[in-house]
Amino acid sequence: MRIAFFTGAGISAESGIPTFRGKGGLWEKFKVEELATPEGFFRDPERVWRWYDMRRKAISEAQPNKAHRLIALIEREYRDVWVITQNVDMLHQRAGSEKVLELHGNIWRVRCLGCGAVYYEFRTPLPEYPPKCRECGGMLRPDVVWFGEPLPVDVLQKSWEIARSSDIFVVIGTSALVYPAAQLPYVAKEYGAKVVEINPESTPVSSVADVVLRKKASEGMEEFYSMLKAQAF
Ligand code: APR
């Protein structure tokens, strides 16, 4: 039985990391176009890096929560289990998940605009803004996907393949508004998966979900886990 967990910012909310939309969301306080677009970066790389490093510091002080940990437990118990995440915080990996597909990149990875080097840079605060490439001294950017940028093709293809072949597709903590990632629950549904949504609010996915757990991620994952154990699917 193949199980996929498609996650968004809401799964990290209980770890103290703000979501993007809804009350207290990042896009309420900050301007997307200034901080999460290539244009915004090239207009003011120092400003964008200070914002990302503030998020990196908050993430470094956060812990994976019960929802992340239950997903990692299910991967250990059921084996054919994948995480397809829109999140860049690496909390799934820190909780012990191994098969993790990062659709929007990773806030701990950097990419050099000069020589193209890609590597992990875990220091926060960073030594300077913008940070410089350790290989060539060129300017680094966060290795994340900004609005208007393509998603990593290999990750997208693998995610499509997993969605098409899942028996259970669990959608957790996403507003399901940002494409192409948001297409995945519909792909899973179309290919016969049981779609489960875990979210305290309704989203466009709610109307196609077979099971809706209108709860926070941790409580919803506990309920999902007991349903799985009871072979409810
Ligand atoms: N548990 C579960 N879900 C929660 C919780 C919680 N404790 N708190 C909030 N949520 C839900 C909200 O109801 C909302 O549906 O999480 C969702 C968060 O939605 P967004 O903030 O839009 O985050 P996400 O769906 O991941 O955004 C997608 O948009 O800005 C880009 O690249 C960014 O990857 C991000 C993408």
CSV table of C-alpha atoms in Angstrom, one decimal, residues 10 20 32 34 37 53-54 71 77 109 124 133 137 151 158 169 174 177 180-181 202 208 217 221 225:
chain,number,residue,atom,x,y,z
A,10,GLY,CA,0.1,24.5,8.2
A,20,PHE,CA,1.8,32.4,4.6
A,32,VAL,CA,5.5,38.7,-1.7
A,34,GLU,CA,9.6,42.2,-2.7
A,37,THR,CA,10.3,36.9,-6.5
A,53,ASP,CA,17.9,34.5,7.5
A,54,MET,CA,15.3,35.7,10.0
A,71,ILE,CA,4.5,10.7,9.4
A,77,GLU,CA,6.0,0.9,9.7
A,109,ARG,CA,20.4,25.2,0.7
A,124,THR,CA,22.5,31.5,11.0
A,133,CYS,CA,29.9,31.5,-2.6
A,137,GLY,CA,33.1,34.3,-4.1
A,151,LEU,CA,9.7,24.0,-9.9
A,158,LYS,CA,8.5,12.2,-9.2
A,169,PHE,CA,-3.1,10.7,-0.4
A,174,THR,CA,-2.1,23.6,2.7
A,177,LEU,CA,-3.9,27.7,-3.9
A,180,PRO,CA,1.5,23.4,-10.0
A,181,ALA,CA,1.9,21.9,-6.5
A,202,SER,CA,-11.9,24.2,4.4
A,208,VAL,CA,-12.9,16.2,-3.5
A,217,ALA,CA,-2.2,18.7,12.0
A,221,MET,CA,-2.5,12.9,12.2
A,225,TYR,CA,-3.0,6.9,12.3
